[in-house]
Short mmCIF file of C-alpha atoms and ligand atoms in Angstrom, two decimals:
data_model
loop_
_atom_site.label_atom_id
_atom_site.label_comp_id
_atom_site.label_asym_id
_atom_site.label_seq_id
_atom_site.Cartn_x
_atom_site.Cartn_y
_atom_site.Cartn_z
CA UNK H 1281 -212.00 -214.70 -230.92
CA UNK H 1282 -209.94 -217.91 -230.52
CA UNK H 1283 -211.43 -220.31 -227.96
CA UNK H 1284 -213.78 -217.67 -226.73
CA UNK H 1285 -217.31 -218.05 -225.73
CA UNK H 1286 -219.92 -218.63 -228.51
CA UNK H 1287 -223.05 -216.69 -228.14
CA UNK H 1288 -226.29 -217.67 -229.79
CA UNK H 1289 -229.04 -215.13 -230.09
CA UNK H 1290 -231.47 -217.09 -228.20
CA UNK H 1291 -229.57 -219.11 -225.67
CA UNK H 1292 -226.51 -217.12 -224.54
CA UNK H 1293 -222.90 -218.17 -224.25
CA UNK H 1294 -221.37 -221.54 -224.54
CA UNK H 1295 -218.14 -221.67 -222.79
CA UNK H 1296 -215.35 -224.09 -223.93
CA UNK H 1297 -214.79 -227.33 -222.19
CA UNK H 1298 -216.41 -230.67 -221.95
CA UNK H 1299 -218.14 -232.87 -219.37
CA UNK H 1300 -215.27 -234.34 -217.48
CA UNK H 1301 -215.31 -237.50 -215.53
CA UNK H 1302 -214.32 -235.48 -212.47
CA UNK H 1303 -217.30 -233.29 -212.69
CA UNK H 1304 -219.56 -236.15 -213.59
CA UNK H 1305 -218.50 -238.07 -210.49
CA UNK H 1306 -218.70 -235.04 -208.14
CA UNK H 1307 -222.25 -234.38 -209.35
CA UNK H 1308 -223.27 -238.00 -208.74
CA UNK H 1309 -221.81 -237.89 -205.27
CA UNK H 1310 -223.52 -234.55 -204.46
CA UNK H 1311 -226.79 -235.71 -205.86
CA UNK H 1312 -226.89 -238.44 -203.31
CA UNK H 1313 -228.04 -235.75 -200.97
CA UNK H 1314 -231.53 -236.42 -202.58
CA UNK H 1315 -231.54 -239.97 -201.29
CA UNK H 1316 -232.20 -238.89 -197.76
CA UNK H 1317 -235.14 -236.75 -198.75
CA UNK H 1318 -236.53 -239.53 -200.96
CA UNK H 1319 -236.10 -242.24 -198.37
CA UNK H 1320 -238.03 -240.19 -195.99
CA UNK H 1321 -240.85 -239.39 -198.30
CA UNK H 1322 -241.19 -243.23 -199.12
CA UNK H 1323 -240.79 -244.63 -195.58
CA UNK H 1324 -243.39 -242.82 -193.42
CA UNK H 1325 -246.58 -243.84 -195.38
CA UNK H 1326 -245.67 -247.58 -195.06
CA UNK H 1327 -244.57 -247.37 -191.60
CA UNK H 1328 -247.66 -245.64 -190.32
CA UNK H 1329 -249.81 -248.37 -191.88
CA UNK H 1330 -247.96 -251.17 -189.88
CA UNK H 1331 -249.98 -252.45 -186.88
CA UNK H 1332 -247.14 -252.98 -184.40
CA UNK H 1333 -245.95 -249.38 -185.03
CA UNK H 1334 -249.42 -247.99 -184.46
CA UNK H 1335 -249.99 -250.16 -181.44
CA UNK H 1336 -246.73 -248.96 -179.80
CA UNK H 1337 -246.91 -245.24 -180.56
CA UNK H 1338 -250.43 -244.47 -181.56
CA UNK H 1339 -252.75 -246.91 -179.75
CA UNK H 1340 -255.79 -244.75 -180.07
CA UNK H 1341 -255.36 -244.67 -183.85
CA UNK H 1342 -254.88 -248.31 -183.96
CA UNK H 1343 -258.01 -249.03 -181.87
CA UNK H 1344 -260.05 -246.61 -184.15
CA UNK H 1345 -258.85 -248.32 -187.20
CA UNK H 1346 -259.66 -251.75 -185.93
CA UNK H 1347 -262.99 -250.87 -184.35
CA UNK H 1348 -264.30 -248.38 -186.87
CA UNK H 1349 -266.84 -250.37 -188.80
CA UNK H 1350 -268.13 -247.38 -190.72
CA UNK H 1351 -268.77 -248.08 -194.48
CA UNK H 1352 -267.66 -244.61 -195.56
CA UNK H 1353 -264.40 -245.54 -197.60
CA UNK H 1354 -263.39 -241.91 -197.75
CA UNK H 1355 -263.15 -241.37 -194.06
CA UNK H 1356 -261.51 -244.57 -192.80
CA UNK H 1357 -258.11 -243.19 -192.03
CA UNK H 1358 -258.68 -239.62 -190.96
CA UNK H 1359 -256.41 -238.99 -188.08
CA UNK H 1360 -254.57 -235.80 -187.31
CA UNK H 1361 -252.17 -237.35 -184.82
CA UNK H 1362 -250.89 -239.77 -187.36
CA UNK H 1363 -250.38 -237.20 -189.95
CA UNK H 1364 -248.46 -235.08 -187.55
CA UNK H 1365 -245.79 -237.94 -187.49
CA UNK H 1366 -245.38 -237.68 -191.12
CA UNK H 1367 -245.59 -233.88 -191.50
CA UNK H 1368 -243.41 -232.73 -188.48
CA UNK H 1369 -240.29 -233.33 -190.34
CA UNK H 1370 -241.20 -230.80 -193.14
CA UNK H 1371 -241.67 -228.09 -190.61
CA UNK H 1372 -238.20 -228.72 -189.27
CA UNK H 1373 -236.84 -228.67 -192.79
CA UNK H 1374 -238.54 -225.38 -193.44
CA UNK H 1375 -236.75 -223.69 -190.66
CA UNK H 1376 -233.41 -225.34 -191.23
CA UNK H 1377 -233.12 -224.18 -194.82
CA UNK H 1378 -232.83 -220.50 -193.52
CA UNK H 1379 -229.89 -221.45 -191.39
CA UNK H 1380 -228.47 -223.50 -194.26
CA UNK H 1381 -228.54 -220.39 -196.50
CA UNK H 1382 -225.92 -218.77 -194.34
CA UNK H 1383 -223.74 -221.82 -193.98
CA UNK H 1384 -223.83 -222.34 -197.77
CA UNK H 1385 -222.86 -218.88 -198.43
CA UNK H 1386 -220.14 -218.31 -195.82
CA UNK H 1387 -218.51 -221.81 -195.62
CA UNK H 1388 -219.32 -223.24 -199.02
CA UNK H 1389 -221.87 -225.71 -200.37
CA UNK H 1390 -220.16 -228.87 -199.23
CA UNK H 1391 -220.31 -228.14 -195.56
CA UNK H 1392 -223.98 -227.74 -195.66
CA UNK H 1393 -224.19 -231.13 -197.30
CA UNK H 1394 -221.99 -232.66 -194.69
CA UNK H 1395 -223.82 -231.12 -191.80
CA UNK H 1396 -227.24 -232.08 -193.22
CA UNK H 1397 -226.03 -235.80 -193.58
CA UNK H 1398 -224.64 -235.95 -190.13
CA UNK H 1399 -227.69 -234.58 -188.40
CA UNK H 1400 -229.84 -236.98 -190.55
CA UNK H 1401 -227.71 -239.90 -189.38
CA UNK H 1402 -228.35 -239.03 -185.76
CA UNK H 1403 -232.09 -238.68 -186.42
CA UNK H 1404 -232.19 -242.16 -188.06
CA UNK H 1405 -230.52 -243.78 -185.12
CA UNK H 1406 -232.80 -242.10 -182.80
CA UNK H 1407 -235.86 -243.22 -184.68
CA UNK H 1408 -234.75 -246.85 -185.15
CA UNK H 1409 -234.23 -247.05 -181.39
CA UNK H 1410 -237.32 -245.14 -180.41
CA UNK H 1411 -238.99 -246.24 -177.15
CA UNK H 1412 -241.55 -243.49 -176.91
CA UNK H 1413 -243.31 -240.77 -179.00
CA UNK H 1414 -240.86 -238.01 -177.93
CA UNK H 1415 -237.89 -239.95 -179.16
CA UNK H 1416 -239.78 -240.52 -182.34
CA UNK H 1417 -240.70 -236.89 -182.92
CA UNK H 1418 -237.23 -235.71 -181.84
CA UNK H 1419 -235.74 -238.05 -184.34
CA UNK H 1420 -238.16 -236.72 -187.05
CA UNK H 1421 -237.02 -233.21 -186.27
CA UNK H 1422 -233.34 -234.09 -186.78
CA UNK H 1423 -234.20 -235.84 -190.06
CA UNK H 1424 -235.94 -232.70 -191.15
CA UNK H 1425 -232.96 -230.46 -190.33
CA UNK H 1426 -230.82 -232.88 -192.46
CA UNK H 1427 -233.22 -232.51 -195.38
CA UNK H 1428 -233.41 -228.80 -195.06
CA UNK H 1429 -229.59 -228.43 -195.28
CA UNK H 1430 -229.26 -231.01 -198.12
CA UNK H 1431 -232.10 -229.60 -200.27
CA UNK H 1432 -230.77 -226.05 -199.72
CA UNK H 1433 -227.19 -226.83 -200.97
CA UNK H 1434 -227.28 -229.76 -203.31
CA UNK H 1435 -229.30 -228.28 -206.29
CA UNK H 1436 -227.21 -225.02 -206.09
CA UNK H 1437 -223.98 -227.07 -205.99
CA UNK H 1438 -225.05 -229.12 -209.07
CA UNK H 1439 -226.11 -226.06 -211.05
CA UNK H 1440 -222.86 -224.38 -210.38
CA UNK H 1441 -220.54 -227.39 -211.24
CA UNK H 1442 -222.29 -228.25 -214.43
CA UNK H 1443 -221.34 -226.86 -217.87
CA UNK H 1444 -224.32 -224.76 -219.00
CA UNK H 1445 -225.41 -226.96 -221.84
CA UNK H 1446 -225.72 -229.99 -219.53
CA UNK H 1447 -226.92 -228.36 -216.45
CA UNK H 1448 -230.36 -229.75 -216.66
CA UNK H 1449 -229.20 -233.24 -216.96
CA UNK H 1450 -226.72 -233.01 -214.05
CA UNK H 1451 -229.07 -231.12 -211.79
CA UNK H 1452 -231.84 -233.61 -212.35
CA UNK H 1453 -229.61 -236.35 -210.81
CA UNK H 1454 -230.88 -234.81 -207.64
CA UNK H 1455 -234.45 -235.67 -208.42
CA UNK H 1456 -233.32 -239.15 -209.63
CA UNK H 1457 -231.78 -239.76 -206.29
CA UNK H 1458 -235.01 -238.61 -204.63
CA UNK H 1459 -236.99 -241.14 -206.55
CA UNK H 1460 -234.36 -243.90 -206.01
CA UNK H 1461 -234.68 -243.09 -202.24
CA UNK H 1462 -238.44 -243.36 -202.46
CA UNK H 1463 -238.34 -246.64 -204.35
CA UNK H 1464 -235.82 -248.16 -201.83
CA UNK H 1465 -237.99 -247.12 -198.93
CA UNK H 1466 -241.10 -248.69 -200.65
CA UNK H 1467 -239.23 -251.95 -201.14
CA UNK H 1468 -237.80 -251.95 -197.64
CA UNK H 1469 -241.40 -251.38 -196.19
CA UNK H 1470 -242.68 -254.09 -198.40
CA UNK H 1471 -240.02 -256.51 -196.90
CA UNK H 1472 -240.09 -255.30 -193.29
CA UNK H 1473 -243.86 -255.52 -193.05
CA UNK H 1474 -243.40 -259.34 -193.43
CA UNK H 1475 -241.33 -259.67 -190.21
CA UNK H 1476 -243.63 -261.35 -187.89
CA UNK H 1477 -241.93 -260.42 -184.67
CA UNK H 1478 -243.15 -256.84 -185.10
CA UNK H 1479 -239.89 -254.85 -185.38
CA UNK H 1480 -240.08 -254.30 -189.02
CA UNK H 1481 -240.91 -250.69 -188.51
CA UNK H 1482 -237.61 -250.23 -186.62
CA UNK H 1483 -235.69 -251.73 -189.60
CA UNK H 1484 -237.44 -249.28 -191.91
CA UNK H 1485 -236.74 -246.27 -189.85
CA UNK H 1486 -233.04 -247.09 -188.94
CA UNK H 1487 -232.06 -247.95 -192.51
CA UNK H 1488 -232.37 -244.26 -193.23
CA UNK H 1489 -228.71 -244.21 -191.79
CA UNK H 1490 -227.53 -245.83 -195.02
CA UNK H 1491 -228.34 -242.95 -197.44
CA UNK H 1492 -227.20 -240.55 -194.59
CA UNK H 1493 -223.90 -242.20 -194.50
CA UNK H 1494 -223.47 -242.02 -198.12
CA UNK H 1495 -224.00 -238.26 -198.30
CA UNK H 1496 -221.96 -237.47 -195.12
CA UNK H 1497 -218.86 -239.41 -196.21
CA UNK H 1498 -219.35 -238.50 -199.89
CA UNK H 1499 -219.43 -234.76 -199.16
CA UNK H 1500 -216.09 -234.91 -197.50
CA UNK H 1501 -214.46 -235.78 -200.91
CA UNK H 1502 -216.44 -233.02 -202.77
CA UNK H 1503 -214.59 -229.93 -203.98
CA UNK H 1504 -216.30 -226.56 -203.58
CA UNK H 1505 -217.77 -224.96 -206.71
CA UNK H 1506 -215.60 -222.21 -208.43
CA UNK H 1507 -218.49 -219.75 -207.83
CA UNK H 1508 -218.39 -220.29 -204.13
CA UNK H 1509 -214.48 -220.36 -203.98
CA UNK H 1510 -214.40 -216.83 -205.76
CA UNK H 1511 -217.10 -215.51 -203.63
CA UNK H 1512 -215.08 -216.47 -200.47
CA UNK H 1513 -211.84 -214.97 -201.76
CA UNK H 1514 -210.05 -218.15 -203.00
CA UNK H 1515 -209.40 -216.88 -206.50
CA UNK H 1516 -206.48 -219.14 -207.44
CA UNK H 1517 -208.14 -222.25 -206.11
CA UNK H 1518 -211.20 -221.29 -208.18
CA UNK H 1519 -209.17 -220.95 -211.22
CA UNK H 1520 -207.62 -224.35 -210.72
CA UNK H 1521 -210.99 -225.87 -210.01
CA UNK H 1522 -212.53 -224.44 -213.18
CA UNK H 1523 -209.67 -225.86 -215.29
CA UNK H 1524 -210.26 -229.20 -213.67
CA UNK H 1525 -213.95 -229.49 -214.03
CA UNK H 1526 -214.06 -228.15 -217.62
CA UNK H 1527 -211.08 -230.26 -218.71
CA UNK H 1528 -209.40 -227.34 -220.51
CA UNK H 1529 -207.13 -224.41 -219.80
CA UNK H 1530 -209.32 -222.14 -221.95
CA UNK H 1531 -211.47 -220.99 -219.08
CA UNK H 1532 -210.63 -217.22 -218.84
CA UNK H 1533 -213.98 -216.15 -220.29
CA UNK H 1534 -216.01 -218.10 -217.80
CA UNK H 1535 -213.70 -217.31 -214.97
CA UNK H 1536 -214.03 -213.64 -215.65
CA UNK H 1537 -217.72 -213.89 -215.68
CA UNK H 1538 -217.75 -215.54 -212.34
CA UNK H 1539 -215.57 -212.84 -211.02
CA UNK H 1540 -217.97 -210.14 -212.33
CA UNK H 1541 -220.81 -212.05 -210.77
CA UNK H 1542 -218.96 -212.29 -207.50
CA UNK H 1543 -218.12 -208.52 -207.48
CA UNK H 1544 -221.71 -207.65 -207.94
CA UNK H 1545 -222.63 -210.02 -205.17
CA UNK H 1546 -220.10 -208.40 -202.85
CA UNK H 1547 -221.86 -205.08 -203.07
CA UNK H 1548 -224.91 -206.61 -201.48
CA UNK H 1549 -224.95 -206.46 -197.70
CA UNK H 1550 -228.29 -208.08 -196.93
CA UNK H 1551 -229.31 -210.81 -199.32
CA UNK H 1552 -232.66 -211.13 -197.66
CA UNK H 1553 -233.55 -207.49 -197.91
CA UNK H 1554 -232.02 -207.36 -201.42
CA UNK H 1555 -234.21 -210.10 -202.85
CA UNK H 1556 -237.22 -208.02 -202.35
CA UNK H 1557 -235.91 -205.30 -204.89
CA UNK H 1558 -237.99 -204.79 -207.94
CA UNK H 1559 -235.34 -206.09 -210.29
CA UNK H 1560 -235.43 -209.48 -208.62
CA UNK H 1561 -239.24 -209.76 -208.79
CA UNK H 1562 -239.22 -212.36 -211.47
CA UNK H 1563 -236.89 -214.61 -209.58
CA UNK H 1564 -238.64 -214.14 -206.32
CA UNK H 1565 -242.07 -214.96 -207.91
CA UNK H 1566 -240.56 -218.16 -209.33
CA UNK H 1567 -238.90 -219.12 -206.01
CA UNK H 1568 -242.31 -218.99 -204.45
CA UNK H 1569 -244.67 -220.13 -207.31
CA UNK H 1570 -242.67 -223.15 -208.58
CA UNK H 1571 -242.42 -225.04 -205.24
CA UNK H 1572 -246.03 -223.99 -204.31
CA UNK H 1573 -247.34 -225.35 -207.72
CA UNK H 1574 -245.15 -228.49 -207.41
CA UNK H 1575 -246.96 -229.52 -204.28
CA UNK H 1576 -250.28 -228.49 -205.58
CA UNK H 1577 -249.93 -231.17 -208.37
CA UNK H 1578 -251.03 -233.45 -205.56
CA UNK H 1579 -248.00 -235.71 -205.92
CA UNK H 1580 -247.38 -236.35 -202.30
CA UNK H 1581 -250.99 -237.55 -201.79
CA UNK H 1582 -249.72 -240.47 -203.85
CA UNK H 1583 -246.22 -240.59 -202.33
CA UNK H 1584 -247.31 -240.51 -198.62
CA UNK H 1585 -250.59 -242.19 -198.88
CA UNK H 1586 -250.52 -244.66 -201.76
CA UNK H 1587 -250.92 -247.60 -199.44
CA UNK H 1588 -253.70 -246.06 -197.63
CA UNK H 1589 -255.33 -244.89 -200.84
CA UNK H 1590 -255.11 -248.41 -202.37
CA UNK H 1591 -256.56 -249.87 -199.13
CA UNK H 1592 -259.36 -247.34 -199.43
CA UNK H 1593 -260.23 -248.58 -202.87
CA UNK H 1594 -260.33 -252.25 -201.68
CA UNK H 1595 -256.74 -253.60 -201.96
CA UNK H 1596 -255.31 -255.94 -199.24
CA UNK H 1597 -252.31 -254.84 -197.16
CA UNK H 1598 -249.71 -256.58 -199.33
CA UNK H 1599 -251.02 -255.50 -202.75
CA UNK H 1600 -251.18 -251.99 -201.43
CA UNK H 1601 -247.54 -252.02 -200.44
CA UNK H 1602 -246.75 -253.63 -203.90
CA UNK H 1603 -248.63 -251.02 -205.84
CA UNK H 1604 -246.58 -248.43 -204.02
CA UNK H 1605 -243.50 -250.30 -205.39
CA UNK H 1606 -244.78 -250.15 -208.96
CA UNK H 1607 -245.50 -246.47 -208.63
CA UNK H 1608 -242.03 -245.89 -207.25
CA UNK H 1609 -240.50 -247.74 -210.22
CA UNK H 1610 -242.42 -245.63 -212.68
CA UNK H 1611 -241.15 -242.60 -210.89
CA UNK H 1612 -237.47 -243.56 -211.21
CA UNK H 1613 -237.67 -244.54 -214.87
CA UNK H 1614 -239.59 -241.60 -216.10
CA UNK H 1615 -237.24 -239.15 -214.29
CA UNK H 1616 -234.59 -240.70 -216.52
CA UNK H 1617 -236.67 -239.60 -219.60
CA UNK H 1618 -236.41 -235.95 -218.43
CA UNK H 1619 -232.75 -236.24 -217.68
CA UNK H 1620 -231.92 -237.16 -221.27
CA UNK H 1621 -234.30 -234.67 -222.90
CA UNK H 1622 -234.18 -231.54 -220.69
CA UNK H 1623 -231.22 -229.80 -222.32
CA UNK H 1624 -232.50 -230.52 -225.80
CA UNK H 1625 -236.27 -230.09 -225.43
CA UNK H 1626 -235.90 -227.42 -222.80
CA UNK H 1627 -237.81 -226.75 -219.60
CA UNK H 1628 -241.04 -225.31 -220.92
CA UNK H 1629 -241.94 -228.11 -223.24
CA UNK H 1630 -241.64 -230.65 -220.41
CA UNK H 1631 -243.63 -228.43 -218.07
CA UNK H 1632 -246.41 -228.10 -220.56
CA UNK H 1633 -246.57 -231.79 -221.69
CA UNK H 1634 -246.34 -233.14 -218.19
CA UNK H 1635 -248.99 -230.68 -216.91
CA UNK H 1636 -251.51 -231.80 -219.63
CA UNK H 1637 -250.85 -235.47 -218.97
CA UNK H 1638 -251.21 -235.07 -215.13
CA UNK H 1639 -254.55 -233.14 -215.74
CA UNK H 1640 -256.15 -235.74 -217.86
CA UNK H 1641 -255.23 -238.61 -215.53
CA UNK H 1642 -256.47 -236.69 -212.50
CA UNK H 1643 -259.83 -236.15 -214.17
CA UNK H 1644 -260.12 -239.81 -215.07
CA UNK H 1645 -258.91 -241.21 -211.60
CA UNK H 1646 -261.58 -238.77 -209.92
CA UNK H 1647 -264.30 -239.90 -212.32
CA UNK H 1648 -263.46 -243.69 -211.87
CA UNK H 1649 -263.76 -243.33 -208.11
CA UNK H 1650 -266.79 -241.20 -208.33
CA UNK H 1651 -268.57 -243.88 -210.49
CA UNK H 1652 -267.96 -246.60 -207.84
CA UNK H 1653 -268.11 -244.71 -204.51
CA UNK H 1654 -270.18 -241.68 -205.32
CA UNK H 1655 -270.55 -239.12 -202.53
CA UNK H 1656 -271.60 -241.57 -199.95
CA UNK H 1657 -268.29 -243.46 -200.01
CA UNK H 1658 -270.18 -246.78 -199.91
CA UNK H 1659 -269.55 -249.47 -202.38
CA UNK H 1660 -266.95 -251.96 -203.64
CA UNK H 1661 -264.34 -251.87 -206.40
CA UNK H 1662 -263.88 -254.91 -208.46
CA UNK H 1663 -260.18 -255.97 -208.83
CA UNK H 1664 -259.89 -255.07 -212.52
CA UNK H 1665 -261.57 -251.74 -212.11
CA UNK H 1666 -259.04 -250.94 -209.33
CA UNK H 1667 -256.26 -251.95 -211.50
CA UNK H 1668 -257.37 -249.34 -214.08
CA UNK H 1669 -257.27 -246.77 -211.26
CA UNK H 1670 -253.58 -247.90 -210.53
CA UNK H 1671 -252.74 -247.70 -214.28
CA UNK H 1672 -253.95 -244.09 -214.56
CA UNK H 1673 -252.14 -243.10 -211.27
CA UNK H 1674 -248.99 -244.44 -212.93
CA UNK H 1675 -249.45 -242.36 -216.01
CA UNK H 1676 -250.00 -239.34 -213.75
CA UNK H 1677 -246.85 -240.11 -211.86
CA UNK H 1678 -245.03 -240.46 -215.14
CA UNK H 1679 -246.16 -237.04 -216.16
CA UNK H 1680 -244.93 -235.57 -212.94
CA UNK H 1681 -241.70 -237.48 -213.06
CA UNK H 1682 -240.58 -235.75 -216.25
CA UNK H 1683 -241.91 -232.24 -215.50
CA UNK H 1684 -242.62 -230.71 -212.24
CA UNK H 1685 -240.62 -233.30 -210.18
CA UNK H 1686 -237.19 -232.48 -211.36
CA UNK H 1687 -238.01 -229.11 -212.90
CA UNK H 1688 -239.25 -228.01 -209.53
CA UNK H 1689 -235.68 -228.22 -208.11
CA UNK H 1690 -233.83 -227.34 -211.31
CA UNK H 1691 -235.41 -224.05 -212.37
CA UNK H 1692 -235.21 -222.32 -208.96
CA UNK H 1693 -231.59 -223.28 -208.55
CA UNK H 1694 -230.53 -221.92 -211.94
CA UNK H 1695 -232.32 -218.46 -212.09
CA UNK H 1696 -230.84 -216.55 -209.28
CA UNK H 1697 -227.77 -214.34 -209.61
CA UNK H 1698 -225.07 -215.17 -207.17
CA UNK H 1699 -225.81 -212.29 -204.75
CA UNK H 1700 -229.12 -213.83 -203.87
CA UNK H 1701 -228.76 -217.42 -204.83
CA UNK H 1702 -228.46 -219.03 -201.35
CA UNK H 1703 -231.35 -216.81 -200.10
CA UNK H 1704 -233.43 -217.67 -203.12
CA UNK H 1705 -232.84 -221.27 -202.85
CA UNK H 1706 -233.94 -221.10 -199.08
CA UNK H 1707 -237.19 -219.59 -200.06
CA UNK H 1708 -237.62 -222.35 -202.64
CA UNK H 1709 -236.98 -225.07 -200.07
CA UNK H 1710 -239.09 -223.63 -197.39
CA UNK H 1711 -242.07 -222.96 -199.66
CA UNK H 1712 -241.83 -226.51 -200.87
CA UNK H 1713 -241.58 -227.85 -197.22
CA UNK H 1714 -244.43 -225.69 -196.13
CA UNK H 1715 -246.83 -227.10 -198.67
CA UNK H 1716 -245.51 -230.59 -198.31
CA UNK H 1717 -246.42 -230.11 -194.74
CA UNK H 1718 -249.82 -228.61 -195.46
CA UNK H 1719 -250.73 -231.45 -197.88
CA UNK H 1720 -249.46 -234.18 -195.63
CA UNK H 1721 -251.48 -232.77 -192.81
CA UNK H 1722 -254.64 -232.08 -194.68
CA UNK H 1723 -254.91 -234.96 -197.18
CA UNK H 1724 -256.68 -237.51 -195.09
CA UNK H 1725 -259.44 -235.01 -193.88
CA UNK H 1726 -259.55 -233.50 -197.44
CA UNK H 1727 -260.31 -237.09 -198.74
CA UNK H 1728 -262.85 -237.41 -196.19
CA UNK H 1729 -264.59 -234.08 -197.15
CA UNK H 1730 -263.89 -233.51 -200.81
CA UNK H 1731 -264.25 -237.21 -201.52
CA UNK H 1732 -263.52 -238.03 -205.27
CA UNK H 1733 -263.57 -234.19 -205.77
CA UNK H 1734 -260.16 -234.15 -204.29
CA UNK H 1735 -258.63 -235.28 -207.72
CA UNK H 1736 -260.57 -232.59 -209.54
CA UNK H 1737 -259.21 -230.08 -206.95
CA UNK H 1738 -255.62 -230.88 -207.89
CA UNK H 1739 -256.48 -231.19 -211.53
CA UNK H 1740 -257.79 -227.60 -211.39
CA UNK H 1741 -254.50 -226.46 -209.86
CA UNK H 1742 -252.51 -228.27 -212.62
CA UNK H 1743 -254.52 -226.10 -215.19
CA UNK H 1744 -253.57 -222.99 -213.34
CA UNK H 1745 -249.84 -223.82 -213.17
CA UNK H 1746 -249.63 -224.90 -216.77
CA UNK H 1747 -251.12 -221.55 -217.83
CA UNK H 1748 -248.70 -219.85 -215.53
CA UNK H 1749 -245.67 -221.54 -217.10
CA UNK H 1750 -246.97 -220.83 -220.62
CA UNK H 1751 -247.03 -217.18 -219.99
CA UNK H 1752 -244.55 -216.44 -217.42
CA UNK H 1753 -241.58 -218.85 -217.38
CA UNK H 1754 -238.87 -218.11 -220.05
CA UNK H 1755 -236.77 -220.87 -221.39
CA UNK H 1756 -233.56 -221.19 -219.56
CA UNK H 1757 -231.93 -224.24 -221.33
CA UNK H 1758 -228.28 -223.81 -222.25
CA UNK H 1759 -228.00 -220.19 -220.70
CA UNK H 1760 -224.96 -219.90 -218.46
CA UNK H 1761 -225.99 -219.50 -214.85
CA UNK H 1762 -224.42 -216.04 -214.23
CA UNK H 1763 -226.04 -214.61 -217.46
CA UNK H 1764 -229.62 -215.50 -216.62
CA UNK H 1765 -230.48 -211.88 -216.27
CA UNK H 1766 -230.53 -211.53 -220.06
CA UNK H 1767 -233.29 -214.07 -220.25
CA UNK H 1768 -235.49 -212.10 -217.88
CA UNK H 1769 -234.68 -208.79 -219.66
CA UNK H 1770 -235.91 -210.38 -222.90
CA UNK H 1771 -239.22 -211.66 -221.48
CA UNK H 1772 -242.28 -209.80 -222.56
CA UNK H 1773 -243.54 -209.35 -219.05
CA UNK H 1774 -240.48 -209.62 -216.69
CA UNK H 1775 -238.46 -207.35 -218.85
CA UNK H 1776 -240.25 -204.35 -217.44
CA UNK H 1777 -238.87 -205.00 -214.02
CA UNK H 1778 -235.24 -205.00 -214.96
CA UNK H 1779 -233.54 -201.68 -215.93
CA UNK H 1780 -230.91 -201.58 -218.75
CA UNK H 1781 -228.08 -200.88 -216.26
CA UNK H 1782 -228.97 -204.03 -214.38
CA UNK H 1783 -227.80 -206.29 -217.31
CA UNK H 1784 -224.09 -206.33 -216.72
CA UNK H 1785 -222.72 -209.46 -218.21
CA UNK H 1786 -218.82 -209.26 -218.86
CA UNK H 1787 -217.55 -210.28 -222.18
CA UNK H 1788 -220.91 -210.33 -223.73
CA UNK H 1789 -222.00 -207.31 -225.55
CA UNK H 1790 -225.71 -207.29 -224.71
CA UNK H 1791 -227.22 -205.04 -227.22
CA UNK H 1792 -230.06 -203.08 -225.65
CA UNK H 1793 -232.67 -201.90 -228.08
CA UNK H 1794 -236.02 -200.50 -226.88
CA UNK H 1795 -235.14 -201.82 -223.42
CA UNK H 1796 -234.62 -205.45 -224.73
CA UNK H 1797 -231.31 -207.10 -225.12
CA UNK H 1798 -231.08 -208.57 -228.53
CA UNK H 1799 -228.43 -211.36 -227.84
CA UNK H 1800 -225.29 -210.38 -229.70
CA UNK H 1801 -221.70 -211.39 -230.44
CA UNK H 1802 -218.83 -211.20 -228.18
C1 BGC O 651 -240.97 -233.31 -204.59
C2 BGC O 651 -241.32 -234.22 -203.42
C3 BGC O 651 -241.99 -235.53 -204.15
C4 BGC O 651 -241.00 -236.15 -205.12
C5 BGC O 651 -241.69 -237.27 -205.74
C6 BGC O 651 -239.93 -234.13 -205.48
O1 BGC O 651 -239.46 -233.30 -206.51
O2 BGC O 651 -240.31 -232.17 -203.99
O3 BGC O 651 -242.29 -233.48 -202.74
O4 BGC O 651 -242.42 -236.38 -203.15
O5 BGC O 651 -240.57 -235.27 -206.05
O6 BGC O 651 -240.83 -237.94 -206.67
#
């Protein structure tokens, strides 16, 4: 069949077309939505460790920190009030992502990005100018709304624009931008902490306006995805867009498949009720389990509290912030490893390798801390010993950066059929935010109570999630997004949830034998 789709038995179709400059640039611009999330993750830990900030907004925390002469290293920084500042944003993001689902579906992905960027911009201004705690918290809520909208729309946008065989790579630019955002924030905190006049924290918070301006303006230039255009009735525009992004006129096959997917999705009145149907059980399970597990790797303990953690093991203020910068750098560089391997190695191999690496490092870090501080939390850590701890934390972050970090956003965005994609992505974002919130809120008191055991606690979860992936996540590399159902149908466990008549993929004769599609010719 001239120029038609090629189907491989294991991976699905490969539509004609190449990676055009146009699609590459649109994906880079859209991915900058990750900057605002990353900037926020990286900025709050440093700001809350700055004395002028604490004195102005949280004087009681400041007094406690200065007066507390207790020798228990594990409990030095336990303050619920302070963690509320960090975690309030994630609650706002959680709620916003549900509204974002409707905007994304009805008006297209780009307007969710635009709206998110704009609200974030206002939040940044409010935070930079904050005179009292209410301004600060209100600003945080606006930032959270921005993050909710961006995280809901950007990963879906990237997965829909990308050609199937490069989807992993392009989608992961979102995570790359998150890590760049974190690193920039770490660097800015490192510099602004040195401002003697005491307004460094204002600079840190107000500079969030820069990434916000990038995504707000950038989104205005973004085209909508063909999937979304068809879904909203702009068939001709979708056809043209598909030609443009694939760089070929030979797009009929892909176009027809998108139309079929859209027709299926039109039959659905209520995506929220629909997602509960038995045939979507595999996707729903993943939309909940993947973000839940991503947070239970313990990564945000490092992201939010690295400076505090390093102070706990005896580092000075400056070297704590510097160590956070080093970790930020490792995070960016190792995300690149994933970007260049994910479409060749596949998702599963990265998940399994990264999980094993994280587990080993967590056990080592927990043990190193246990040897020095025991359960009493009393003791000192010599410099070289503490440097070892930092090295293993870096290896742990590397493992996360090429597995659960990017895959935690990629996999959920590529497994949903169009009819439940927006709703599914909202569930993914909100579960992610809920557990980001829970961990941000609970970490300092968990450290105080679990002590070094906290690292074993997260290591235990990493074992569970690695086993979960090994048995329950099918490989999704190179499978066109609107044909993912075939992957689930073939799976030893999830196949049972999908009836033969639910596998309707146009142009692809999916041979069903004993209830299993065999992957066949066109
Ligand atoms: C996670 C964040 C985390 C970041 C670290 C993201 O994928 O969702 O919670 O802070 O990776 O790089």
